[in-house]
PDB file of C-alpha atoms in Angstrom:
ATOM      1  CA  UNK Q 271      -1.596   6.167  -5.117  1.00  0.00           C
ATOM      2  CA  UNK Q 272      -1.013   6.378  -8.876  1.00  0.00           C
ATOM      3  CA  UNK Q 273      -0.221   3.599 -11.329  1.00  0.00           C
ATOM      4  CA  UNK Q 274       1.481   3.791 -14.708  1.00  0.00           C
ATOM      5  CA  UNK Q 275       0.179   1.152 -17.137  1.00  0.00           C
ATOM      6  CA  UNK Q 276       2.367   0.789 -20.231  1.00  0.00           C
ATOM      7  CA  UNK Q 277       2.546  -1.180 -23.462  1.00  0.00           C
ATOM      8  CA  UNK Q 278       4.621  -1.022 -26.640  1.00  0.00           C
ATOM      9  CA  UNK Q 279       4.185  -1.340 -30.401  1.00  0.00           C
ATOM     10  CA  UNK Q 280       5.913  -0.550 -33.717  1.00  0.00           C
ATOM     11  CA  UNK Q 281       5.131   1.508 -36.812  1.00  0.00           C
ATOM     12  CA  UNK Q 282       6.655   2.421 -40.170  1.00  0.00           C
ATOM     13  CA  UNK Q 283       9.023   5.362 -40.577  1.00  0.00           C
ATOM     14  CA  UNK Q 284       7.745   5.990 -44.141  1.00  0.00           C
ATOM     15  CA  UNK Q 285       5.974   4.218 -47.021  1.00  0.00           C
ATOM     16  CA  UNK Q 286       9.061   2.214 -47.970  1.00  0.00           C
ATOM     17  CA  UNK Q 287       9.776   0.926 -44.448  1.00  0.00           C
ATOM     18  CA  UNK Q 288       9.362  -2.869 -44.398  1.00  0.00           C
ATOM     19  CA  UNK Q 289      10.754  -3.454 -40.905  1.00  0.00           C
ATOM     20  CA  UNK Q 290       8.614  -1.135 -38.717  1.00  0.00           C
ATOM     21  CA  UNK Q 291      11.649   0.877 -37.632  1.00  0.00           C
ATOM     22  CA  UNK Q 292       9.819   3.047 -35.104  1.00  0.00           C
ATOM     23  CA  UNK Q 293       9.248   1.719 -31.595  1.00  0.00           C
ATOM     24  CA  UNK Q 294       6.604   3.288 -29.329  1.00  0.00           C
ATOM     25  CA  UNK Q 295       6.451   2.592 -25.612  1.00  0.00           C
ATOM     26  CA  UNK Q 296       4.006   4.342 -23.322  1.00  0.00           C
ATOM     27  CA  UNK Q 297       0.727   4.393 -21.470  1.00  0.00           C
ATOM     28  CA  UNK Q 298      -1.320   6.157 -18.827  1.00  0.00           C
ATOM     29  CA  UNK Q 299      -0.635   7.385 -15.291  1.00  0.00           C
ATOM     30  CA  UNK Q 300      -3.848   7.244 -13.277  1.00  0.00           C
ATOM     31  CA  UNK Q 301      -5.008   7.496  -9.652  1.00  0.00           C
ATOM     32  CA  UNK Q 302      -6.785   4.679  -7.820  1.00  0.00           C
ATOM     33  CA  UNK Q 303     -10.094   6.598  -7.761  1.00  0.00           C
ATOM     34  CA  UNK Q 304     -10.058   7.280 -11.506  1.00  0.00           C
ATOM     35  CA  UNK Q 305      -8.804   3.758 -12.180  1.00  0.00           C
ATOM     36  CA  UNK Q 306     -11.996   2.361 -10.626  1.00  0.00           C
ATOM     37  CA  UNK Q 307     -14.130   4.645 -12.780  1.00  0.00           C
ATOM     38  CA  UNK Q 308     -12.175   3.767 -15.930  1.00  0.00           C
ATOM     39  CA  UNK Q 309     -12.699   0.065 -15.268  1.00  0.00           C
ATOM     40  CA  UNK Q 310     -16.438   0.748 -15.133  1.00  0.00           C
ATOM     41  CA  UNK Q 311     -16.342   2.652 -18.454  1.00  0.00           C
ATOM     42  CA  UNK Q 312     -14.473  -0.223 -20.124  1.00  0.00           C
ATOM     43  CA  UNK Q 313     -16.785  -2.857 -18.646  1.00  0.00           C
ATOM     44  CA  UNK Q 314     -19.920  -1.001 -19.759  1.00  0.00           C
ATOM     45  CA  UNK Q 315     -18.656  -0.732 -23.337  1.00  0.00           C
ATOM     46  CA  UNK Q 316     -17.608  -4.392 -23.545  1.00  0.00           C
ATOM     47  CA  UNK Q 317     -20.873  -5.605 -22.014  1.00  0.00           C
ATOM     48  CA  UNK Q 318     -22.799  -4.365 -25.051  1.00  0.00           C
ATOM     49  CA  UNK Q 319     -21.074  -7.067 -27.096  1.00  0.00           C
ATOM     50  CA  UNK Q 320     -19.644  -9.773 -24.861  1.00  0.00           C
ATOM     51  CA  UNK Q 321     -18.546 -10.695 -21.337  1.00  0.00           C
ATOM     52  CA  UNK Q 322     -16.615  -7.742 -19.853  1.00  0.00           C
ATOM     53  CA  UNK Q 323     -13.761 -10.007 -18.757  1.00  0.00           C
ATOM     54  CA  UNK Q 324     -12.797 -10.758 -22.361  1.00  0.00           C
ATOM     55  CA  UNK Q 325      -9.925  -8.682 -23.781  1.00  0.00           C
ATOM     56  CA  UNK Q 326      -9.829  -5.777 -26.218  1.00  0.00           C
ATOM     57  CA  UNK Q 327      -7.047  -4.170 -28.235  1.00  0.00           C
ATOM     58  CA  UNK Q 328      -6.698  -1.255 -30.615  1.00  0.00           C
ATOM     59  CA  UNK Q 329      -5.868  -3.822 -33.308  1.00  0.00           C
ATOM     60  CA  UNK Q 330      -8.840  -6.069 -32.655  1.00  0.00           C
ATOM     61  CA  UNK Q 331      -7.846  -8.273 -35.607  1.00  0.00           C
ATOM     62  CA  UNK Q 332      -4.903  -9.552 -33.540  1.00  0.00           C
ATOM     63  CA  UNK Q 333      -5.044 -13.368 -33.483  1.00  0.00           C
ATOM     64  CA  UNK Q 334      -4.354 -13.330 -29.732  1.00  0.00           C
ATOM     65  CA  UNK Q 335      -7.733 -11.645 -29.230  1.00  0.00           C
ATOM     66  CA  UNK Q 336      -9.601 -13.873 -31.665  1.00  0.00           C
ATOM     67  CA  UNK Q 337      -8.108 -17.010 -30.097  1.00  0.00           C
ATOM     68  CA  UNK Q 338      -9.278 -15.927 -26.645  1.00  0.00           C
ATOM     69  CA  UNK Q 339     -12.863 -15.461 -27.876  1.00  0.00           C
ATOM     70  CA  UNK Q 340     -12.694 -18.843 -29.619  1.00  0.00           C
ATOM     71  CA  UNK Q 341     -11.448 -20.450 -26.396  1.00  0.00           C
ATOM     72  CA  UNK Q 342     -14.670 -19.368 -24.690  1.00  0.00           C
ATOM     73  CA  UNK Q 343     -16.842 -20.201 -27.735  1.00  0.00           C
ATOM     74  CA  UNK Q 344     -17.786 -16.564 -28.361  1.00  0.00           C
ATOM     75  CA  UNK Q 345     -16.676 -16.187 -31.973  1.00  0.00           C
ATOM     76  CA  UNK Q 346     -19.956 -14.510 -33.007  1.00  0.00           C
ATOM     77  CA  UNK Q 347     -19.438 -11.892 -30.299  1.00  0.00           C
ATOM     78  CA  UNK Q 348     -15.880 -11.349 -31.518  1.00  0.00           C
ATOM     79  CA  UNK Q 349     -17.157 -10.772 -35.062  1.00  0.00           C
ATOM     80  CA  UNK Q 350     -19.723  -8.266 -33.776  1.00  0.00           C
ATOM     81  CA  UNK Q 351     -17.057  -6.365 -31.833  1.00  0.00           C
ATOM     82  CA  UNK Q 352     -14.744  -6.410 -34.839  1.00  0.00           C
ATOM     83  CA  UNK Q 353     -17.460  -4.973 -37.072  1.00  0.00           C
ATOM     84  CA  UNK Q 354     -18.218  -2.241 -34.507  1.00  0.00           C
ATOM     85  CA  UNK Q 355     -14.629  -1.631 -33.394  1.00  0.00           C
ATOM     86  CA  UNK Q 356     -14.632   2.063 -34.282  1.00  0.00           C
ATOM     87  CA  UNK Q 357     -17.767   2.587 -32.167  1.00  0.00           C
ATOM     88  CA  UNK Q 358     -16.627   0.975 -28.918  1.00  0.00           C
ATOM     89  CA  UNK Q 359     -13.048   2.277 -29.186  1.00  0.00           C
ATOM     90  CA  UNK Q 360     -14.338   5.823 -29.580  1.00  0.00           C
ATOM     91  CA  UNK Q 361     -16.936   5.360 -26.823  1.00  0.00           C
ATOM     92  CA  UNK Q 362     -14.353   4.177 -24.293  1.00  0.00           C
ATOM     93  CA  UNK Q 363     -11.866   6.933 -25.056  1.00  0.00           C
ATOM     94  CA  UNK Q 364     -14.524   9.650 -25.204  1.00  0.00           C
ATOM     95  CA  UNK Q 365     -16.028   8.604 -21.860  1.00  0.00           C
ATOM     96  CA  UNK Q 366     -12.561   8.400 -20.295  1.00  0.00           C
ATOM     97  CA  UNK Q 367     -11.992  12.115 -20.876  1.00  0.00           C
ATOM     98  CA  UNK Q 368     -13.975  12.966 -17.749  1.00  0.00           C
ATOM     99  CA  UNK Q 369     -11.243  11.263 -15.715  1.00  0.00           C
ATOM    100  CA  UNK Q 370      -7.873  12.592 -14.601  1.00  0.00           C
ATOM    101  CA  UNK Q 371      -5.058  10.636 -16.254  1.00  0.00           C
ATOM    102  CA  UNK Q 372      -1.868  11.495 -18.123  1.00  0.00           C
ATOM    103  CA  UNK Q 373      -0.508   9.954 -21.329  1.00  0.00           C
ATOM    104  CA  UNK Q 374       3.257   9.603 -21.784  1.00  0.00           C
ATOM    105  CA  UNK Q 375       4.870   7.899 -24.807  1.00  0.00           C
ATOM    106  CA  UNK Q 376       8.493   7.389 -25.817  1.00  0.00           C
ATOM    107  CA  UNK Q 377       9.300   7.043 -29.540  1.00  0.00           C
ATOM    108  CA  UNK Q 378      12.577   5.862 -31.015  1.00  0.00           C
ATOM    109  CA  UNK Q 379      13.653   5.088 -34.597  1.00  0.00           C
ATOM    110  CA  UNK Q 380      16.042   2.337 -35.616  1.00  0.00           C
ATOM    111  CA  UNK Q 381      18.795   3.401 -38.004  1.00  0.00           C
ATOM    112  CA  UNK Q 382      18.846  -0.025 -39.645  1.00  0.00           C
ATOM    113  CA  UNK Q 383      16.552  -1.664 -42.217  1.00  0.00           C
ATOM    114  CA  UNK Q 384      18.008  -5.059 -41.348  1.00  0.00           C
ATOM    115  CA  UNK Q 385      15.349  -7.235 -39.654  1.00  0.00           C
ATOM    116  CA  UNK Q 386      17.833  -9.272 -37.623  1.00  0.00           C
ATOM    117  CA  UNK Q 387      19.666  -6.179 -36.395  1.00  0.00           C
ATOM    118  CA  UNK Q 388      16.382  -4.443 -35.548  1.00  0.00           C
ATOM    119  CA  UNK Q 389      15.258  -7.468 -33.531  1.00  0.00           C
ATOM    120  CA  UNK Q 390      18.596  -7.592 -31.740  1.00  0.00           C
ATOM    121  CA  UNK Q 391      18.298  -3.880 -30.878  1.00  0.00           C
ATOM    122  CA  UNK Q 392      14.811  -4.194 -29.380  1.00  0.00           C
ATOM    123  CA  UNK Q 393      15.948  -4.681 -25.739  1.00  0.00           C
ATOM    124  CA  UNK Q 394      17.994  -1.463 -25.956  1.00  0.00           C
ATOM    125  CA  UNK Q 395      15.031   0.415 -27.467  1.00  0.00           C
ATOM    126  CA  UNK Q 396      12.791  -0.836 -24.681  1.00  0.00           C
ATOM    127  CA  UNK Q 397      15.274   0.164 -22.012  1.00  0.00           C
ATOM    128  CA  UNK Q 398      15.913   3.617 -23.473  1.00  0.00           C
ATOM    129  CA  UNK Q 399      12.225   4.466 -23.926  1.00  0.00           C
ATOM    130  CA  UNK Q 400      11.312   3.067 -20.513  1.00  0.00           C
ATOM    131  CA  UNK Q 401      13.967   5.171 -18.794  1.00  0.00           C
ATOM    132  CA  UNK Q 402      12.682   8.296 -20.558  1.00  0.00           C
ATOM    133  CA  UNK Q 403       9.144   7.550 -19.355  1.00  0.00           C
ATOM    134  CA  UNK Q 404      10.243   6.950 -15.765  1.00  0.00           C
ATOM    135  CA  UNK Q 405      12.238  10.198 -15.733  1.00  0.00           C
ATOM    136  CA  UNK Q 406       9.108  12.207 -16.667  1.00  0.00           C
ATOM    137  CA  UNK Q 407       6.846  10.379 -14.225  1.00  0.00           C
ATOM    138  CA  UNK Q 408       9.519  10.780 -11.549  1.00  0.00           C
ATOM    139  CA  UNK Q 409       9.670  14.550 -12.076  1.00  0.00           C
ATOM    140  CA  UNK Q 410       5.889  14.785 -11.644  1.00  0.00           C
ATOM    141  CA  UNK Q 411       6.088  12.668  -8.456  1.00  0.00           C
ATOM    142  CA  UNK Q 412       8.782  14.812  -6.792  1.00  0.00           C
ATOM    143  CA  UNK Q 413       7.659  16.158  -3.408  1.00  0.00           C
ATOM    144  CA  UNK Q 414       4.231  14.531  -3.786  1.00  0.00           C
ATOM    145  CA  UNK Q 415       2.621  12.365  -1.134  1.00  0.00           C
ATOM    146  CA  UNK Q 416       1.306   9.610  -3.424  1.00  0.00           C
ATOM    147  CA  UNK Q 417       3.016   6.276  -4.105  1.00  0.00           C
ATOM    148  CA  UNK Q 418       3.664   5.342  -7.755  1.00  0.00           C
ATOM    149  CA  UNK Q 419       3.383   1.827  -9.143  1.00  0.00           C
ATOM    150  CA  UNK Q 420       4.538   0.817 -12.628  1.00  0.00           C
ATOM    151  CA  UNK Q 421       2.796  -2.108 -14.360  1.00  0.00           C
ATOM    152  CA  UNK Q 422       3.957  -3.308 -17.778  1.00  0.00           C
ATOM    153  CA  UNK Q 423       2.619  -5.874 -20.204  1.00  0.00           C
ATOM    154  CA  UNK Q 424       4.726  -9.034 -19.993  1.00  0.00           C
ATOM    155  CA  UNK Q 425       7.261  -8.862 -22.881  1.00  0.00           C
ATOM    156  CA  UNK Q 426       6.297 -11.059 -25.851  1.00  0.00           C
ATOM    157  CA  UNK Q 427       9.820 -12.511 -25.976  1.00  0.00           C
ATOM    158  CA  UNK Q 428       9.564 -13.478 -22.308  1.00  0.00           C
ATOM    159  CA  UNK Q 429      12.632 -11.429 -21.352  1.00  0.00           C
ATOM    160  CA  UNK Q 430      11.848  -8.697 -18.775  1.00  0.00           C
ATOM    161  CA  UNK Q 431      15.493  -8.152 -17.787  1.00  0.00           C
ATOM    162  CA  UNK Q 432      16.193  -4.909 -19.754  1.00  0.00           C
ATOM    163  CA  UNK Q 433      13.163  -3.316 -18.098  1.00  0.00           C
ATOM    164  CA  UNK Q 434      13.881  -4.742 -14.651  1.00  0.00           C
ATOM    165  CA  UNK Q 435      17.496  -3.530 -14.819  1.00  0.00           C
ATOM    166  CA  UNK Q 436      16.443  -0.038 -15.923  1.00  0.00           C
ATOM    167  CA  UNK Q 437      13.935   0.248 -13.080  1.00  0.00           C
ATOM    168  CA  UNK Q 438      16.483  -1.044 -10.544  1.00  0.00           C
ATOM    169  CA  UNK Q 439      19.097   1.575 -11.521  1.00  0.00           C
ATOM    170  CA  UNK Q 440      16.661   4.469 -11.511  1.00  0.00           C
ATOM    171  CA  UNK Q 441      15.054   3.342  -8.257  1.00  0.00           C
ATOM    172  CA  UNK Q 442      18.246   2.728  -6.266  1.00  0.00           C
ATOM    173  CA  UNK Q 443      20.819   4.948  -7.990  1.00  0.00           C
ATOM    174  CA  UNK Q 444      18.858   7.651  -9.811  1.00  0.00           C
ATOM    175  CA  UNK Q 445      20.929   6.934 -12.921  1.00  0.00           C
ATOM    176  CA  UNK Q 446      20.103   5.759 -16.438  1.00  0.00           C
ATOM    177  CA  UNK Q 447      21.826   2.780 -18.056  1.00  0.00           C
ATOM    178  CA  UNK Q 448      24.159   5.314 -19.713  1.00  0.00           C
ATOM    179  CA  UNK Q 449      25.187   6.558 -16.267  1.00  0.00           C
ATOM    180  CA  UNK Q 450      23.326   9.881 -16.496  1.00  0.00           C
ATOM    181  CA  UNK Q 451      21.938  11.215 -13.221  1.00  0.00           C
ATOM    182  CA  UNK Q 452      18.230  11.934 -13.674  1.00  0.00           C
ATOM    183  CA  UNK Q 453      16.604  15.217 -12.656  1.00  0.00           C
ATOM    184  CA  UNK Q 454      14.185  13.743 -10.117  1.00  0.00           C
ATOM    185  CA  UNK Q 455      16.895  11.783  -8.332  1.00  0.00           C
ATOM    186  CA  UNK Q 456      16.372   8.226  -7.122  1.00  0.00           C
ATOM    187  CA  UNK Q 457      12.854   6.939  -7.719  1.00  0.00           C
ATOM    188  CA  UNK Q 458      12.968   5.557  -4.199  1.00  0.00           C
ATOM    189  CA  UNK Q 459      13.056   9.182  -2.973  1.00  0.00           C
ATOM    190  CA  UNK Q 460       9.997   9.978  -5.141  1.00  0.00           C
ATOM    191  CA  UNK Q 461       7.870   7.355  -3.374  1.00  0.00           C
ATOM    192  CA  UNK Q 462       7.913   4.782  -6.179  1.00  0.00           C
ATOM    193  CA  UNK Q 463       7.104   1.175  -5.296  1.00  0.00           C
ATOM    194  CA  UNK Q 464      10.280  -0.840  -4.721  1.00  0.00           C
ATOM    195  CA  UNK Q 465       9.663  -3.266  -7.589  1.00  0.00           C
ATOM    196  CA  UNK Q 466       8.581  -3.122 -11.214  1.00  0.00           C
ATOM    197  CA  UNK Q 467       5.377  -5.113 -11.784  1.00  0.00           C
ATOM    198  CA  UNK Q 468       4.149  -7.104 -14.781  1.00  0.00           C
ATOM    199  CA  UNK Q 469       0.750  -8.357 -15.944  1.00  0.00           C
ATOM    200  CA  UNK Q 470      -0.739  -9.925 -19.064  1.00  0.00           C
ATOM    201  CA  UNK Q 471      -2.652  -7.520 -21.269  1.00  0.00           C
ATOM    202  CA  UNK Q 472      -5.391 -10.125 -21.794  1.00  0.00           C
ATOM    203  CA  UNK Q 473      -6.074 -10.068 -18.049  1.00  0.00           C
ATOM    204  CA  UNK Q 474      -5.769  -6.332 -17.364  1.00  0.00           C
ATOM    205  CA  UNK Q 475      -8.408  -3.908 -18.697  1.00  0.00           C
ATOM    206  CA  UNK Q 476      -6.138  -0.972 -17.855  1.00  0.00           C
ATOM    207  CA  UNK Q 477      -3.257  -2.380 -19.894  1.00  0.00           C
ATOM    208  CA  UNK Q 478      -5.829  -2.900 -22.632  1.00  0.00           C
ATOM    209  CA  UNK Q 479      -6.785   0.775 -22.366  1.00  0.00           C
ATOM    210  CA  UNK Q 480      -3.099   1.720 -22.650  1.00  0.00           C
ATOM    211  CA  UNK Q 481      -2.998  -0.464 -25.758  1.00  0.00           C
ATOM    212  CA  UNK Q 482      -5.900   1.579 -27.211  1.00  0.00           C
ATOM    213  CA  UNK Q 483      -3.965   4.795 -26.586  1.00  0.00           C
ATOM    214  CA  UNK Q 484      -0.560   3.640 -27.831  1.00  0.00           C
ATOM    215  CA  UNK Q 485      -2.090   1.750 -30.756  1.00  0.00           C
ATOM    216  CA  UNK Q 486      -3.938   4.851 -31.898  1.00  0.00           C
ATOM    217  CA  UNK Q 487      -0.811   7.004 -31.534  1.00  0.00           C
ATOM    218  CA  UNK Q 488       0.957   4.419 -33.693  1.00  0.00           C
ATOM    219  CA  UNK Q 489      -1.701   4.589 -36.424  1.00  0.00           C
ATOM    220  CA  UNK Q 490      -1.750   8.393 -36.270  1.00  0.00           C
ATOM    221  CA  UNK Q 491       2.032   8.729 -36.622  1.00  0.00           C
ATOM    222  CA  UNK Q 492       2.232   5.930 -39.188  1.00  0.00           C
ATOM    223  CA  UNK Q 493      -0.232   7.778 -41.418  1.00  0.00           C
ATOM    224  CA  UNK Q 494       1.495  11.136 -40.997  1.00  0.00           C
ATOM    225  CA  UNK Q 495       4.995   9.758 -41.635  1.00  0.00           C
ATOM    226  CA  UNK Q 496       3.768   7.805 -44.670  1.00  0.00           C
ATOM    227  CA  UNK Q 497       1.930  10.896 -45.959  1.00  0.00           C
ATOM    228  CA  UNK Q 498      -1.485   9.252 -46.092  1.00  0.00           C
ATOM    229  CA  UNK Q 499      -4.794   9.767 -44.321  1.00  0.00           C
ATOM    230  CA  UNK Q 500      -6.193   7.848 -41.376  1.00  0.00           C
ATOM    231  CA  UNK Q 501      -9.265   9.822 -40.437  1.00  0.00           C
ATOM    232  CA  UNK Q 502     -10.291   7.612 -37.515  1.00  0.00           C
ATOM    233  CA  UNK Q 503      -6.849   7.582 -35.874  1.00  0.00           C
ATOM    234  CA  UNK Q 504      -6.681  11.365 -36.319  1.00  0.00           C
ATOM    235  CA  UNK Q 505     -10.144  11.814 -34.761  1.00  0.00           C
ATOM    236  CA  UNK Q 506      -9.179   9.669 -31.761  1.00  0.00           C
ATOM    237  CA  UNK Q 507      -5.816  11.413 -31.318  1.00  0.00           C
ATOM    238  CA  UNK Q 508      -7.546  14.800 -31.300  1.00  0.00           C
ATOM    239  CA  UNK Q 509      -9.983  13.497 -28.658  1.00  0.00           C
ATOM    240  CA  UNK Q 510      -7.371  12.565 -26.044  1.00  0.00           C
ATOM    241  CA  UNK Q 511      -4.631  15.017 -27.036  1.00  0.00           C
ATOM    242  CA  UNK Q 512      -5.519  17.103 -23.968  1.00  0.00           C
ATOM    243  CA  UNK Q 513      -4.446  14.159 -21.783  1.00  0.00           C
ATOM    244  CA  UNK Q 514      -0.891  14.008 -23.167  1.00  0.00           C
ATOM    245  CA  UNK Q 515       1.699  15.379 -20.756  1.00  0.00           C
ATOM    246  CA  UNK Q 516       2.616  18.984 -21.593  1.00  0.00           C
ATOM    247  CA  UNK Q 517       5.436  21.300 -20.555  1.00  0.00           C
ATOM    248  CA  UNK Q 518       6.326  24.785 -21.754  1.00  0.00           C
ATOM    249  CA  UNK Q 519       3.345  24.680 -24.095  1.00  0.00           C
ATOM    250  CA  UNK Q 520       4.418  21.560 -25.982  1.00  0.00           C
ATOM    251  CA  UNK Q 521       4.035  17.777 -25.938  1.00  0.00           C
ATOM    252  CA  UNK Q 522       7.455  17.257 -27.540  1.00  0.00           C
ATOM    253  CA  UNK Q 523       9.929  15.940 -25.006  1.00  0.00           C
ATOM    254  CA  UNK Q 524       7.300  16.017 -22.249  1.00  0.00           C
ATOM    255  CA  UNK Q 525       4.489  13.677 -23.261  1.00  0.00           C
ATOM    256  CA  UNK Q 526       5.671  12.485 -26.684  1.00  0.00           C
ATOM    257  CA  UNK Q 527       9.386  11.789 -26.277  1.00  0.00           C
ATOM    258  CA  UNK Q 528      11.633  11.172 -29.310  1.00  0.00           C
ATOM    259  CA  UNK Q 529      15.392  10.940 -28.646  1.00  0.00           C
ATOM    260  CA  UNK Q 530      17.332  14.204 -28.669  1.00  0.00           C
ATOM    261  CA  UNK Q 531      20.239  12.368 -30.347  1.00  0.00           C
ATOM    262  CA  UNK Q 532      18.291  11.952 -33.592  1.00  0.00           C
ATOM    263  CA  UNK Q 533      17.468  15.561 -34.626  1.00  0.00           C
ATOM    264  CA  UNK Q 534      16.058  14.583 -38.034  1.00  0.00           C
ATOM    265  CA  UNK Q 535      13.515  12.179 -36.554  1.00  0.00           C
ATOM    266  CA  UNK Q 536      12.765  14.548 -33.680  1.00  0.00           C
ATOM    267  CA  UNK Q 537      12.091  17.294 -36.234  1.00  0.00           C
ATOM    268  CA  UNK Q 538       9.585  15.085 -38.069  1.00  0.00           C
ATOM    269  CA  UNK Q 539       7.696  14.337 -34.849  1.00  0.00           C
ATOM    270  CA  UNK Q 540       7.764  18.004 -33.854  1.00  0.00           C
ATOM    271  CA  UNK Q 541       6.240  19.002 -37.193  1.00  0.00           C
ATOM    272  CA  UNK Q 542       3.462  16.412 -36.837  1.00  0.00           C
ATOM    273  CA  UNK Q 543       2.589  17.517 -33.301  1.00  0.00           C
ATOM    274  CA  UNK Q 544       2.443  21.166 -34.349  1.00  0.00           C
ATOM    275  CA  UNK Q 545      -0.025  20.561 -37.199  1.00  0.00           C
TER     276      UNK Q 545
END
C-alpha cells in the first residue's frame, strides 16, 4: 500500500507580482512501512518543543497554527518553535531522507494579474495540476501489486468538487477533464482506491510534512524567479532533491511539472532546476 499526501500553495512569478500568479500543488508518495517511521520522526522533533499532536507548517507564522496553540494554552511553546523553526524543519527533512518516498509537484502560472480573475481560475488550476500528478503516480503504479490511496488537504474554500471530478474521470475513464486519454489508463486498473480522500492538515502529520516540502519548493522558486537569495530554502531543497521523481535524467515534467502549453514559464523552471 502507498499513499499520496498532497497540499497546495502560491508564489510570485517575479518581483513585481502582487497576485501570487504561480500555483503549486504536490506532495509525497510513501509506503505504509515508511509512513510509520516518518510519523515517528515528526513526533520526535515536535516533542522537543510541544505536544506531538499539535500542528506544524513550513510557514509557522500562519495564524491557523498560532490559533491552535492558543486554543490549548501553549503560546510559549509556539513562540519557542517559531524561534527555532529552521532547526526543527531541517531536522525533520534531514531525518526523513533515510526513508523511501517520492516527491511530485505540479506548477502552473496564471496569465492574469487580476485578483478576481485569478481567484476564479483557481478551481481549474487545481484540477489541471491534480490530473498531472495522478498521471505520473498512475504510470509508476502500472503493473504493481500495491494499492494507492490519495489524501488531500480539505480545500480552504470548502469546494472539493474540481478535485473529486478529476479523480472520478481518471479512475473510471482514464481521461483528463480535457478528454485526453492518459498513458497509464484507468486508475482503477492501476489498483488505486475507488475514492479520493480528504483530511485536515492540522490533524494529519503527513499532510503537514507535505506542507513542509511544498512550502519549501515555493520559497525556493519564489527566490529564484524574483532573482534574490533564500539560503535556507535552497539548503532544504538541495537536501531532498534526491527524492523528487526523475525520468530521463531530469525532474522537469516528471517530478516538477510545469504545463507544456506555456513554453516561456516552462523554460524558466527548466533553467532553475538545471542550476
